[in-house]
């Protein structure tokens, strides 16, 4: 019955703190929350984090994990009253839960009333739900990304097929010899073996869906299609300054 924890301040330094799956867990920090390296790691597998001060990740290898369970059905949330600062070589992994409407709802929400800043080699990895398409949403007042850092959603969209068709609205088809590429902003590529690529979908001026998975050759359990590109969805009240990278390419399959 340990489903909530409230503390005046939280510091995780040179250690690993994991709150495992189960009932949704509420972590409330009244003041600042600091993850300090080397490898100061906090992982809330299923729950909500509320920080009443500033959130900072510093020191090589410090990381925050939110979510990471395909069975999650409640929105994973991180809310910070102050600023969120990620120093060099720090990381944030955000895993979305399922959602009833991937266009209007999100499977995970990371929000700061203040500013969000990513230093060189600081990375945020947003994972869409691989079988539902629910995706993270990020909201800040201002966002700044230094050169060498950014958001990386490569291969974090719909799941590729396992011995068959991929998943998602634009899933890649499958034949005995090969699988077609997944679609989204454009049609997926047809395979040399004759498997059809997935159809395009979504709105070009408001892309709010992840990419679909590629197909895999049928009859081979070890053949997997590439996972679709994920979704990087950011809302800022004022300014977004990007000197780094935002990427959401599709993944590579395995012929098996």
XYZ file of C-alpha atoms in Angstrom, residues 7 28 32 35 52 56 82 97 99 109 112 119 133 138 144 155 165 171 181 188 225 232 239-240 251 254 256:
27
model
C 9.303 14.983 0.926
C 5.601 14.876 -4.368
C 13.953 21.283 -5.430
C 19.751 14.107 -9.654
C 7.408 22.397 -6.258
C 18.073 19.631 -12.211
C 10.181 26.067 -11.497
C 0.790 4.927 -21.682
C -4.653 6.708 -24.725
C 2.945 14.788 -19.970
C 7.261 23.062 -16.378
C 23.139 21.449 -22.452
C 0.341 5.160 -30.447
C 6.130 18.489 -23.465
C 16.529 26.022 -25.216
C 12.624 4.127 -33.650
C 2.576 -6.869 -40.725
C 1.740 -0.243 -41.135
C 8.369 0.102 -44.733
C 6.571 3.583 -46.718
C 10.094 -4.946 -38.857
C 8.367 14.948 -30.574
C 10.417 30.817 -27.246
C 11.930 27.614 -28.604
C 14.039 2.133 -36.990
C 15.837 -7.611 -38.699
C 15.677 -12.990 -39.191
